Amino acid sequence: MSLTNREIADIFEQIAVMLEIKGEIIHRVLSYRRAGETVRDLPRDLRAIAAENGLTEIDGIGKTLAEKITEMLETGKLEFYERLKGEIPLGLVDVVRINGVGPKKAKLFWKELNITSVTELEAAARAGKLRDLAGMGEKSEKKIIEGIEALARQTGRTPLGIALPAAQAILDQLLKLPGVVEGAIAGSIRRGRPTIGDVDLLVASDDAEPIMQAFVSMDQVGRILGHGPTKSSVELLNGLQVDLRILAKERWGTALNYFTGSQAHNIRMRELALEKGLSLNEHAFSPVDASKNIIEDAPKILCNTEEKVYATVGLPWIAPELREDSGEIEAAQAEKLPNLITLADIQADLHMHTLWSDGRNSVREMAEAALERGRRYIVITDHSQYSAIANGLSAERLLEQQEEVRLVDADMRPFRVFHGVEMDIRSDGSLDYPDEVLVQLDFVIASLHMSLRQERSVITQRVLNAIQNPHVDLIGHPRGQLLPDREPADLDMDAVFAAAQKHGTALEINANPRRLDLSAEYARRAIELGIPLAIDTDAHAPEQMDLLHFGVLTARRGWVPAASVINTWPVEQFIEWTKKRGR
Ligand code: DGT
Ligand code: CA
Ligand code: CA
Ligand code: ZN
């Protein structure tokens, strides 16, 4: 029983934590942690690499770690790991995952109270037994309970930013195979959900067998979960599950519609079909009798396109991002589907960083990268001084930067480079620059980066302070969530929306797939209130500008039309908008 890359990565990462609890030197801990990360992200099967004697050529894998990998591949076990588990209870590895519990605390709980699992720790915390330990108190005890609750809410879902490229890479391989006439990513990825349970792929072909064989034999496959003639499931080396279905192209529309979901949308579609005397499943429409039984000898209706599926139930085609049964059926019936924004509508990127703070490129390099990608104008928005770890700019350096921005702008016309900033909203609620500085900028983003766990009234007031300042144009990544599992700040979003509406301040959909913040649901509420949005990449390097489509996907899920998004506007309209806002 050989182990997969993911299982080996898990073991290395568990060893790192156990060594840390044991008090081992940090170098040793880090070498296991790094090895775990490397193996987890490895694009090839360790078995194949080992067969070529190539393990030590992997970055961060020396002779000792290579021997350990070989042992696991050959025996399915690791002696060192088994011994370690005898010294340090494995349950402590989960205890360390709790926010606010490090290896030192875990060891303290274990040695003092014999706690070896999250369950035991929770019981002790709720019984008030932790507060009397050295370095603990009532407050830190309460924090631990909150941390355990947050851990329980974690989902095990994969961020869209990881799942979509992985799915696309597999689909591209499949599309190159002979006999493949059509292929698509379906499921939650096609709907643009920010996190993904598993990947659903569809291929149309009359000769499924060799395609299935090629699919289960791909390099990225860690393990085959099911292998049938028309349906297979595999687990990739990174742990992601991928389902592939192969069908005849005559049924492409019905299948694509069914496997795109959502399940709730599908249920509505089946109800509409029944109203027309038809039963709908993933294969076809079948006529039914008065008691809703399929009439066996009546001809079925096959649909080779989704348009035909929707037309059969009397609807126009509905964009996948809307298919959540959240009003899209009713809107389609009333011919009131939104005119959704597309990637081509985007004219500008209003949020990016350079070498002046924590970006990796110069102002000019970022401008040229944006121009290459078809943008017509950008705003340079480095961090402000409060973000010391991000090398944030003092007012003095900010104005020094302005000279460089003006030079690049003059050079690159008609492409425009504006000067802005991503200003911190400090923990005490004050803004990081005085108004005299802000008036000199073309565009001001205000963002929360620090003290995100403040209580609701406090953190909400911080955002309101920024919205109310006439020099602040946009609130960056408003809720501060990180996908898949870092919870957003506890903001009173009704208050935030009311203030943004009153002051005309724009809210960001941060396109970075770790953020997607605002989420689709909040974006939809924002546009209903007439609040302007901006879709920005927050790029710290040119290639991150290519993540823009994730923001557009999120906006589409939020029913957002182009006109509501300020960076779809021509540059004159954008300038006019910022001027009207008091500068
Ligand atoms: P996920 O994978 O959790 O991110 O979400 P989905 O939506 O991709 O769900 P998944 O992979 O279980 O199934 C893909 C689609 O197939 C789903 O969106 C709708 C359809 N589907 C699957 N099972 C059912 C079912 O039992 N009833 C209906 N109506 N549709 C289903
Ligand atoms: Ca899925
Ligand atoms: Ca699935
Ligand atoms: Zn930023």
Coordinates of C-alpha atoms and ligand atoms in Angstrom, one line a residue:
M1 CA 0.0 0.0 0.0
S2 CA 1.9 3.0 -1.3
L3 CA 1.0 6.5 -0.2
T4 CA 0.0 9.4 -2.4
N5 CA 1.7 12.8 -2.6
R6 CA -1.0 14.3 -0.4
E7 CA -0.7 11.7 2.3
I8 CA 3.0 12.1 2.4
A9 CA 2.6 15.9 2.5
D10 CA 0.2 15.5 5.4
I11 CA 2.7 13.3 7.3
F12 CA 5.5 15.7 6.8
E13 CA 3.4 18.6 8.0
Q14 CA 2.3 16.6 11.1
I15 CA 5.9 15.8 11.9
A16 CA 6.8 19.5 11.7
V17 CA 4.1 20.3 14.3
M18 CA 5.0 17.4 16.5
L19 CA 8.7 18.4 16.4
E20 CA 7.8 21.9 17.3
I21 CA 5.8 20.8 20.3
K22 CA 8.7 18.7 21.3
G23 CA 10.9 21.8 21.2
E24 CA 13.1 20.7 18.3
I25 CA 15.3 23.3 16.7
I26 CA 13.5 25.5 14.2
H27 CA 15.6 24.4 11.2
R28 CA 14.5 20.8 11.6
V29 CA 10.8 21.9 11.9
L30 CA 11.0 24.1 8.9
S31 CA 12.7 21.5 6.7
Y32 CA 9.7 19.2 7.3
R33 CA 7.2 21.9 6.8
R34 CA 8.8 23.0 3.6
A35 CA 9.0 19.4 2.4
G36 CA 5.3 19.1 3.1
E37 CA 4.4 22.1 1.1
T38 CA 6.7 21.1 -1.8
V39 CA 5.2 17.6 -2.0
R40 CA 1.7 19.0 -1.8
D41 CA 2.2 21.3 -4.8
L42 CA 4.3 18.9 -6.8
P43 CA 2.9 18.5 -10.3
R44 CA 4.1 14.9 -10.6
D45 CA 3.6 11.6 -8.8
L46 CA 6.4 10.9 -6.3
R47 CA 6.3 7.3 -7.4
A48 CA 7.3 8.3 -10.9
I49 CA 10.0 10.6 -9.6
A50 CA 11.4 7.9 -7.3
A51 CA 11.4 5.4 -10.1
E52 CA 13.8 7.8 -12.0
N53 CA 15.9 8.2 -8.8
G54 CA 15.0 11.9 -9.0
L55 CA 13.8 12.6 -5.4
T56 CA 16.8 14.5 -4.3
E57 CA 16.5 16.8 -7.3
I58 CA 13.3 18.2 -5.9
D59 CA 13.9 21.6 -4.2
G60 CA 14.1 21.2 -0.4
I61 CA 14.3 17.4 -0.5
G62 CA 17.8 16.3 0.6
K63 CA 19.1 12.8 1.2
T64 CA 17.3 12.2 4.6
L65 CA 13.9 13.3 3.4
A66 CA 14.3 11.4 0.1
E67 CA 15.0 8.2 2.2
K68 CA 11.8 8.9 4.2
I69 CA 9.8 9.4 1.0
T70 CA 11.2 6.1 -0.4
E71 CA 10.3 4.3 2.8
M72 CA 6.7 5.6 2.6
L73 CA 6.4 4.7 -1.1
E74 CA 7.7 1.2 -0.5
T75 CA 6.1 0.3 2.8
G76 CA 3.2 2.7 3.1
K77 CA 4.6 3.7 6.5
L78 CA 7.2 5.8 8.1
E79 CA 9.0 4.4 11.2
F80 CA 10.1 7.8 12.4
Y81 CA 6.6 9.1 12.3
E82 CA 5.2 6.1 14.1
R83 CA 7.8 6.6 16.9
L84 CA 7.0 10.3 17.1
K85 CA 3.3 9.6 17.5
G86 CA 4.3 7.5 20.5
E87 CA 6.0 10.5 22.1
I88 CA 3.5 13.3 21.1
P89 CA -0.2 12.6 20.8
L90 CA -1.3 13.2 17.2
G91 CA -4.4 15.0 18.4
L92 CA -2.2 17.9 19.4
V93 CA -1.5 18.6 15.7
D94 CA -5.2 19.7 15.4
V95 CA -5.0 21.6 18.7
V96 CA -2.2 23.8 17.1
R97 CA -4.5 24.5 14.2
I98 CA -6.8 26.5 16.5
N99 CA -6.4 30.2 16.1
G100 CA -4.5 31.5 19.2
V101 CA -3.0 28.2 20.2
G102 CA 0.7 27.7 19.3
P103 CA 2.9 24.7 20.0
K104 CA 3.9 26.1 23.4
K105 CA 0.3 26.4 24.6
A106 CA -0.5 22.9 23.2
K107 CA 2.3 21.5 25.2
L108 CA 1.2 23.4 28.3
F109 CA -2.4 22.0 28.0
W110 CA -1.1 18.5 27.5
K111 CA 1.5 18.5 30.3
E112 CA -0.7 20.3 32.9
L113 CA -4.2 19.0 32.0
N114 CA -3.4 15.9 29.9
I115 CA -5.3 17.4 27.0
T116 CA -4.6 15.5 23.8
S117 CA -7.4 16.5 21.4
V118 CA -9.5 19.5 20.3
T119 CA -12.6 17.9 22.0
E120 CA -10.8 17.6 25.3
L121 CA -9.5 21.2 25.0
E122 CA -13.0 22.5 24.3
A123 CA -14.4 20.7 27.3
A124 CA -11.7 22.1 29.6
A125 CA -12.1 25.6 28.2
R126 CA -15.9 25.5 28.7
A127 CA -15.4 24.3 32.3
G128 CA -13.1 27.3 32.9
K129 CA -10.1 25.1 33.6
L130 CA -7.7 26.9 31.3
R131 CA -7.8 30.4 32.8
D132 CA -5.6 29.4 35.8
L133 CA -2.7 28.1 33.8
A134 CA 0.5 30.1 33.5
G135 CA 0.1 32.8 30.9
M136 CA -3.6 32.3 30.5
G137 CA -6.7 34.2 31.7
E138 CA -10.4 34.4 31.1
K139 CA -10.0 36.4 28.0
S140 CA -7.6 33.9 26.3
E141 CA -9.8 31.1 27.4
K142 CA -12.7 32.7 25.6
K143 CA -10.5 33.3 22.5
I144 CA -9.8 29.5 22.4
I145 CA -13.5 28.7 22.5
E146 CA -14.0 31.1 19.6
G147 CA -11.0 29.6 17.7
I148 CA -12.5 26.1 18.1
E149 CA -15.8 27.2 16.8
A150 CA -14.1 28.8 13.8
L151 CA -12.2 25.6 13.1
A152 CA -15.4 23.7 13.2
R153 CA -16.8 26.0 10.5
Q154 CA -13.9 25.2 8.2
T155 CA -15.1 23.6 5.1
G156 CA -12.5 21.6 3.3
R157 CA -13.6 23.2 0.1
T158 CA -11.0 24.3 -2.5
P159 CA -10.7 28.0 -3.5
L160 CA -11.8 28.7 -7.1
G161 CA -8.4 30.2 -7.8
I162 CA -6.9 26.7 -7.4
A163 CA -9.7 24.6 -8.8
L164 CA -10.4 26.5 -12.0
P165 CA -6.8 26.4 -13.4
A166 CA -6.5 22.7 -12.4
A167 CA -9.8 21.9 -14.1
Q168 CA -8.8 24.0 -17.2
A169 CA -5.5 22.1 -17.5
I170 CA -7.2 18.8 -17.5
L171 CA -9.8 19.9 -19.9
D172 CA -7.2 21.2 -22.3
Q173 CA -5.5 17.8 -22.3
L174 CA -8.8 16.1 -23.0
L175 CA -9.7 18.4 -25.8
K176 CA -6.5 17.4 -27.6
L177 CA -7.6 13.7 -27.7
P178 CA -8.9 12.3 -31.0
G179 CA -12.7 11.9 -31.1
V180 CA -13.4 14.7 -28.6
V181 CA -16.0 17.0 -30.2
E182 CA -16.9 19.2 -27.2
G183 CA -15.7 19.7 -23.7
A184 CA -16.6 21.9 -20.7
I185 CA -16.1 22.6 -17.1
A186 CA -19.5 22.2 -15.4
G187 CA -20.6 22.3 -11.7
S188 CA -19.8 25.0 -9.2
I189 CA -16.7 26.2 -11.1
R190 CA -18.8 27.1 -14.1
R191 CA -21.2 29.0 -11.8
G192 CA -18.2 30.8 -10.3
R193 CA -18.6 29.8 -6.7
P194 CA -15.7 31.1 -4.7
T195 CA -15.0 27.6 -3.2
I196 CA -15.4 24.3 -4.9
G197 CA -16.3 20.8 -3.6
D198 CA -15.2 18.8 -6.6
V199 CA -14.5 19.4 -10.3
D200 CA -17.1 18.3 -12.9
L201 CA -16.0 17.9 -16.4
L202 CA -18.0 16.9 -19.5
V203 CA -16.8 15.7 -22.8
A204 CA -18.9 14.9 -25.9
S205 CA -17.6 11.9 -28.0
D206 CA -19.0 8.8 -29.6
D207 CA -16.0 6.8 -28.5
A208 CA -15.7 7.2 -24.8
E209 CA -13.5 4.3 -23.8
P210 CA -10.0 5.6 -24.9
I211 CA -10.8 9.0 -23.5
M212 CA -11.7 7.6 -20.1
Q213 CA -8.5 5.5 -20.2
A214 CA -6.4 8.7 -21.0
F215 CA -8.2 10.6 -18.2
V216 CA -7.5 8.1 -15.4
S217 CA -3.9 7.8 -16.6
M218 CA -3.0 11.5 -16.5
D219 CA 0.1 12.6 -14.7
Q220 CA -1.8 14.7 -12.2
V221 CA -3.9 11.7 -11.0
G222 CA -3.0 10.4 -7.5
R223 CA -5.7 7.8 -7.2
I224 CA -8.6 6.4 -9.2
L225 CA -11.9 6.5 -7.2
G226 CA -14.1 5.1 -10.0
H227 CA -13.6 4.0 -13.6
G228 CA -16.6 3.3 -15.7
P229 CA -17.4 3.5 -19.5
T230 CA -19.1 6.9 -19.3
K231 CA -18.3 8.2 -15.8
S232 CA -15.0 8.2 -13.8
S233 CA -13.7 9.9 -10.7
V234 CA -10.1 10.6 -9.8
E235 CA -8.3 12.3 -6.9
L236 CA -5.5 14.5 -8.1
L237 CA -2.2 14.6 -6.4
N238 CA -3.2 17.8 -4.7
G239 CA -6.3 16.1 -3.2
L240 CA -8.9 17.7 -5.5
Q241 CA -11.5 15.3 -6.8
V242 CA -12.4 15.4 -10.5
D243 CA -15.5 13.7 -12.1
L244 CA -15.6 13.2 -15.9
R245 CA -18.7 12.3 -17.8
I246 CA -18.6 11.4 -21.5
L247 CA -21.8 11.5 -23.6
A248 CA -23.1 11.8 -27.2
K249 CA -23.1 15.3 -28.6
E250 CA -26.8 15.0 -29.4
R251 CA -27.3 15.2 -25.6
W252 CA -24.7 17.9 -24.9
G253 CA -27.2 20.7 -23.9
T254 CA -29.2 18.6 -21.5
A255 CA -26.1 17.2 -19.8
L256 CA -24.3 20.5 -19.6
N257 CA -27.3 22.1 -18.1
Y258 CA -27.8 19.3 -15.6
F259 CA -24.2 19.1 -14.4
T260 CA -23.8 22.8 -14.2
G261 CA -26.5 22.9 -11.6
S262 CA -27.1 24.3 -9.1
Q263 CA -29.3 21.6 -7.8
A264 CA -31.8 24.1 -6.8
H265 CA -31.9 25.6 -10.3
N266 CA -32.3 22.1 -11.7
I267 CA -35.3 21.4 -9.6
R268 CA -37.0 24.5 -10.9
M269 CA -36.2 23.5 -14.4
R270 CA -37.8 20.1 -13.9
E271 CA -40.9 21.7 -12.5
L272 CA -41.2 24.0 -15.5
A273 CA -40.8 21.0 -17.8
L274 CA -43.5 19.1 -16.0
E275 CA -45.9 22.1 -16.5
K276 CA -45.3 21.4 -20.2
G277 CA -46.0 17.7 -19.9
L278 CA -42.3 16.8 -20.0
S279 CA -40.0 15.0 -17.6
L280 CA -36.4 16.4 -17.6
N281 CA -33.3 14.5 -16.6
E282 CA -29.6 14.7 -17.5
H283 CA -30.3 12.9 -20.8
A284 CA -33.4 14.3 -22.3
F285 CA -37.0 15.6 -22.0
S286 CA -39.6 12.7 -22.0
P287 CA -43.3 13.2 -22.5
V288 CA -45.4 12.3 -19.5
D289 CA -49.0 11.4 -19.0
A290 CA -51.6 13.0 -16.7
S291 CA -50.2 11.2 -13.7
K292 CA -46.7 12.2 -14.6
N293 CA -45.5 8.8 -15.7
I294 CA -43.2 8.7 -18.7
I295 CA -45.0 7.6 -21.9
E296 CA -42.6 4.9 -23.0
D297 CA -43.1 4.9 -26.7
A298 CA -43.4 8.7 -27.1
P299 CA -40.3 10.2 -28.8
K300 CA -37.9 11.9 -26.4
I301 CA -36.6 15.5 -27.0
L302 CA -32.8 15.6 -27.2
C303 CA -31.0 18.9 -26.9
N304 CA -27.6 19.5 -28.3
T305 CA -27.4 23.0 -26.8
E306 CA -28.4 24.7 -23.6
E307 CA -30.3 27.3 -25.5
K308 CA -32.6 24.4 -26.7
V309 CA -33.1 23.2 -23.1
Y310 CA -34.2 26.6 -22.0
A311 CA -36.3 27.2 -25.1
T312 CA -38.1 23.9 -24.4
V313 CA -39.3 25.1 -21.0
G314 CA -40.1 28.5 -22.6
L315 CA -37.2 30.5 -21.3
P316 CA -34.3 32.4 -22.8
W317 CA -30.8 31.0 -22.0
I318 CA -29.7 31.9 -18.4
A319 CA -26.0 32.6 -17.7
P320 CA -24.5 29.9 -15.5
E321 CA -23.4 32.4 -12.8
L322 CA -27.1 33.1 -12.1
R323 CA -28.3 29.5 -11.7
E324 CA -28.8 29.4 -8.0
D325 CA -32.6 29.7 -7.9
S326 CA -32.2 33.2 -6.5
G327 CA -34.7 34.9 -8.8
E328 CA -33.2 34.0 -12.2
I329 CA -36.1 31.9 -13.3
E330 CA -38.6 34.7 -12.5
A331 CA -36.4 37.3 -14.2
A332 CA -36.1 35.1 -17.3
Q333 CA -39.9 34.6 -17.4
A334 CA -40.3 38.4 -17.1
E335 CA -37.6 39.0 -19.8
K336 CA -35.7 40.9 -17.1
L337 CA -32.5 39.0 -17.0
P338 CA -29.6 41.4 -16.2
N339 CA -27.2 42.5 -18.9
L340 CA -24.2 41.0 -17.1
I341 CA -20.7 42.6 -17.2
T342 CA -18.0 40.8 -19.2
L343 CA -14.3 40.8 -19.0
A344 CA -14.2 42.9 -22.2
D345 CA -16.1 45.7 -20.5
I346 CA -13.2 46.4 -18.1
Q347 CA -11.2 49.5 -19.1
A348 CA -9.0 50.0 -16.1
D349 CA -7.4 48.6 -12.9
L350 CA -7.7 50.9 -9.9
H351 CA -5.7 49.0 -7.3
M352 CA -2.1 47.8 -7.6
H353 CA 1.2 47.9 -5.8
T354 CA 4.8 48.6 -6.9
L355 CA 8.3 48.5 -5.5
W356 CA 7.5 51.6 -3.6
S357 CA 5.7 49.4 -1.0
D358 CA 5.4 45.6 -1.2
G359 CA 5.0 45.1 -5.0
R360 CA 7.6 43.5 -7.1
N361 CA 7.8 45.9 -10.1
S362 CA 8.2 49.5 -10.9
V363 CA 5.5 52.0 -11.8
R364 CA 6.4 51.8 -15.4
E365 CA 6.5 48.0 -15.5
M366 CA 3.1 47.8 -14.0
A367 CA 1.7 50.4 -16.4
E368 CA 3.2 48.5 -19.4
A369 CA 1.8 45.2 -18.1
A370 CA -1.6 46.8 -17.9
L371 CA -1.4 48.3 -21.4
E372 CA -0.3 44.9 -22.8
R373 CA -3.5 43.4 -21.2
G374 CA -5.7 45.9 -22.9
R375 CA -6.4 48.3 -20.0
R376 CA -6.7 51.9 -20.9
Y377 CA -5.9 53.5 -17.6
I378 CA -4.6 52.4 -14.1
V379 CA -4.2 53.9 -10.7
I380 CA -1.0 53.2 -8.7
T381 CA -2.1 52.5 -5.1
D382 CA 0.7 51.5 -2.8
H383 CA 0.3 51.0 0.9
S384 CA 0.3 53.8 3.4
Q385 CA 2.6 54.2 6.4
Y386 CA 0.5 52.2 9.0
S387 CA 1.2 49.1 7.0
A388 CA 4.8 49.0 8.1
I389 CA 5.3 45.3 7.2
A390 CA 4.2 46.1 3.7
N391 CA 6.7 49.0 3.6
G392 CA 3.9 51.6 3.5
L393 CA 4.7 55.1 2.4
S394 CA 5.1 58.2 4.6
A395 CA 3.3 61.3 3.2
E396 CA 6.7 62.5 2.1
R397 CA 7.5 59.4 0.1
L398 CA 4.0 59.3 -1.3
L399 CA 4.4 62.7 -2.8
E400 CA 7.9 61.7 -4.1
Q401 CA 6.3 58.8 -5.8
Q402 CA 3.8 61.2 -7.4
E403 CA 6.6 62.7 -9.5
E404 CA 7.5 59.3 -10.9
V405 CA 3.9 58.5 -11.7
R406 CA 3.4 61.8 -13.5
L407 CA 6.5 61.1 -15.6
V408 CA 5.3 57.7 -16.7
D409 CA 1.8 59.1 -17.3
A410 CA 3.2 61.8 -19.6
D411 CA 5.3 59.2 -21.4
M412 CA 2.5 56.7 -22.1
R413 CA -0.4 58.8 -23.3
P414 CA -3.1 58.2 -24.4
F415 CA -2.8 55.4 -21.8
R416 CA -3.3 57.1 -18.4
V417 CA -1.5 56.4 -15.1
F418 CA -3.1 58.0 -12.1
H419 CA -1.7 58.4 -8.7
G420 CA -3.6 57.0 -5.7
V421 CA -3.0 55.1 -2.5
E422 CA -4.3 52.2 -0.6
M423 CA -4.6 53.9 2.8
D424 CA -5.0 52.0 6.0
I425 CA -7.9 52.6 8.3
R426 CA -6.0 52.5 11.5
S427 CA -7.1 50.3 14.5
D428 CA -8.3 53.4 16.4
G429 CA -10.5 54.4 13.4
S430 CA -8.5 57.3 12.2
L431 CA -7.2 57.5 8.6
D432 CA -3.6 57.1 7.8
Y433 CA -3.1 60.5 6.1
P434 CA -4.5 64.0 6.8
D435 CA -6.9 65.5 4.2
E436 CA -4.1 67.9 3.0
V437 CA -2.3 64.9 1.7
L438 CA -5.4 63.1 0.3
V439 CA -6.4 66.1 -1.8
Q440 CA -3.2 65.8 -3.8
L441 CA -4.1 62.4 -5.0
D442 CA -6.2 61.3 -8.0
F443 CA -7.9 58.4 -6.3
V444 CA -8.0 57.1 -2.7
I445 CA -8.7 53.6 -1.6
A446 CA -9.2 53.0 2.1
S447 CA -8.8 49.4 3.5
L448 CA -8.8 47.5 6.7
H449 CA -5.7 45.4 7.2
M450 CA -5.1 45.4 10.9
S451 CA -7.2 44.5 14.0
L452 CA -9.8 42.6 11.9
R453 CA -11.3 40.8 14.9
Q454 CA -12.5 44.0 16.7
E455 CA -16.0 43.9 17.9
R456 CA -18.8 44.8 15.5
S457 CA -19.5 48.4 16.6
V458 CA -15.8 49.3 16.7
I459 CA -14.8 47.8 13.3
T460 CA -18.0 49.1 11.6
Q461 CA -17.3 52.6 12.8
R462 CA -13.8 52.4 11.3
V463 CA -15.2 51.7 7.9
L464 CA -17.9 54.4 8.3
N465 CA -15.2 56.9 9.1
A466 CA -13.5 56.2 5.8
I467 CA -16.7 56.2 3.8
Q468 CA -17.7 59.6 5.2
N469 CA -14.4 61.2 4.2
P470 CA -15.1 63.0 0.9
H471 CA -11.5 62.2 -0.2
V472 CA -12.0 58.5 0.0
D473 CA -13.3 57.1 -3.3
L474 CA -13.3 53.3 -2.7
I475 CA -13.2 50.8 0.1
G476 CA -10.8 48.0 -0.7
H477 CA -11.7 44.4 0.0
P478 CA -14.4 45.6 2.4
R479 CA -15.0 42.5 4.6
G480 CA -11.4 41.2 4.9
Q481 CA -12.2 37.6 4.2
L482 CA -9.6 35.1 3.0
L483 CA -10.7 32.0 1.2
P484 CA -11.4 29.3 1.9
D485 CA -11.6 29.7 5.6
R486 CA -10.6 33.1 7.1
E487 CA -13.8 34.6 8.3
P488 CA -14.7 38.2 7.3
A489 CA -14.6 40.9 9.9
D490 CA -17.8 41.3 11.9
L491 CA -19.1 44.3 10.0
D492 CA -22.6 45.7 10.1
M493 CA -23.0 45.6 6.4
D494 CA -26.4 47.3 6.5
A495 CA -24.7 50.4 8.0
V496 CA -21.8 50.2 5.6
F497 CA -24.1 50.0 2.6
A498 CA -26.3 52.9 3.9
A499 CA -23.2 55.1 4.3
A500 CA -21.8 54.2 0.9
Q501 CA -25.1 55.0 -0.7
K502 CA -25.4 58.3 1.1
H503 CA -21.8 59.4 0.3
G504 CA -21.6 57.8 -3.2
T505 CA -18.4 55.9 -2.1
A506 CA -17.5 52.9 -4.3
L507 CA -17.0 49.4 -2.9
E508 CA -14.4 47.0 -4.3
I509 CA -14.8 43.5 -5.7
N510 CA -11.2 42.4 -5.1
A511 CA -10.5 40.0 -7.9
N512 CA -7.8 38.1 -6.2
P513 CA -9.2 34.6 -5.8
R514 CA -8.1 34.4 -2.2
R515 CA -10.3 37.4 -1.5
L516 CA -13.3 37.7 -3.9
D517 CA -14.5 40.5 -1.5
L518 CA -17.2 41.8 -1.8
S519 CA -18.7 38.5 -2.5
A520 CA -21.4 38.0 -5.2
E521 CA -24.2 38.2 -2.6
Y522 CA -23.0 41.5 -1.2
A523 CA -22.2 42.9 -4.7
R524 CA -25.8 42.2 -5.7
R525 CA -27.1 44.2 -2.7
A526 CA -24.8 47.0 -3.4
I527 CA -26.0 47.5 -7.0
E528 CA -29.6 47.3 -5.9
L529 CA -28.8 50.3 -3.7
G530 CA -27.1 52.1 -6.5
I531 CA -23.7 51.9 -4.9
P532 CA -20.9 52.0 -7.5
L533 CA -18.5 49.1 -7.6
A534 CA -14.9 48.6 -8.8
I535 CA -13.4 45.3 -9.9
D536 CA -9.6 45.4 -9.1
T537 CA -6.8 42.9 -9.1
D538 CA -4.7 44.4 -6.3
A539 CA -1.8 43.1 -8.3
H540 CA 1.7 43.0 -6.6
A541 CA 3.2 41.8 -9.9
P542 CA 2.2 41.9 -13.6
E543 CA 1.0 38.3 -13.8
Q544 CA -1.5 38.9 -11.0
M545 CA -3.4 41.3 -13.5
D546 CA -4.5 38.1 -15.2
L547 CA -6.7 37.3 -12.2
L548 CA -9.2 39.9 -13.2
H549 CA -11.6 37.3 -14.6
F550 CA -12.2 35.9 -11.1
G551 CA -13.6 39.3 -10.1
V552 CA -15.7 39.5 -13.2
L553 CA -17.1 36.1 -12.5
T554 CA -18.0 37.1 -9.0
A555 CA -19.7 40.3 -10.3
R556 CA -21.7 38.2 -12.7
R557 CA -22.8 36.0 -9.9
G558 CA -23.9 39.2 -8.2
W559 CA -26.1 40.2 -11.2
V560 CA -23.8 43.2 -11.8
P561 CA -24.1 45.1 -15.2
A562 CA -21.1 46.9 -16.6
A563 CA -22.6 50.4 -15.9
S564 CA -22.4 49.9 -12.2
V565 CA -18.7 49.3 -12.2
I566 CA -16.6 52.4 -12.4
N567 CA -13.6 50.9 -14.1
T568 CA -15.7 50.0 -17.1
W569 CA -16.1 53.7 -17.8
P570 CA -14.1 55.7 -20.3
V571 CA -11.4 57.6 -18.7
E572 CA -13.2 61.0 -19.0
Q573 CA -16.2 59.7 -17.1
F574 CA -13.9 58.2 -14.4
I575 CA -12.1 61.6 -14.0
E576 CA -15.4 63.4 -13.9
W577 CA -16.7 61.0 -11.2
T578 CA -13.6 61.5 -9.0
K579 CA -13.9 65.3 -9.4
K580 CA -17.5 65.4 -8.4
R581 CA -16.4 63.6 -5.3
G582 CA -14.7 66.7 -3.9
R583 CA -11.3 67.0 -5.5
Ligands
DGT1 P1 -19.7 21.5 -5.3 O1 -19.0 20.4 -6.1 O2 -20.0 21.1 -3.9 O3 -18.8 22.7 -5.3 O4 -21.0 21.9 -6.0 P2 -21.6 21.4 -7.4 O5 -22.8 22.3 -7.7 O6 -20.6 21.3 -8.5 O7 -22.2 20.0 -7.1 P3 -21.9 18.5 -7.5 O8 -20.5 18.4 -7.9 O9 -22.4 17.6 -6.4 O10 -22.9 18.2 -8.8 C1 -22.7 18.9 -10.0 C2 -24.1 19.3 -10.5 O11 -24.8 18.1 -10.8 C3 -24.9 20.0 -9.5 O12 -24.7 21.4 -9.5 C4 -26.3 19.7 -10.0 C5 -26.2 18.3 -10.5 N1 -26.6 17.4 -9.5 C6 -25.8 16.5 -8.9 N2 -26.6 15.7 -8.1 C7 -27.9 16.1 -8.2 C8 -29.1 15.7 -7.7 O13 -29.2 14.9 -6.8 N3 -30.2 16.4 -8.1 C9 -30.1 17.4 -9.0 N4 -31.3 18.1 -9.3 N5 -29.0 17.8 -9.5 C10 -27.9 17.2 -9.2
CA2 CA -18.7 19.9 -8.2
CA3 CA -19.3 16.3 -8.7
ZN4 ZN -3.8 46.3 -2.1

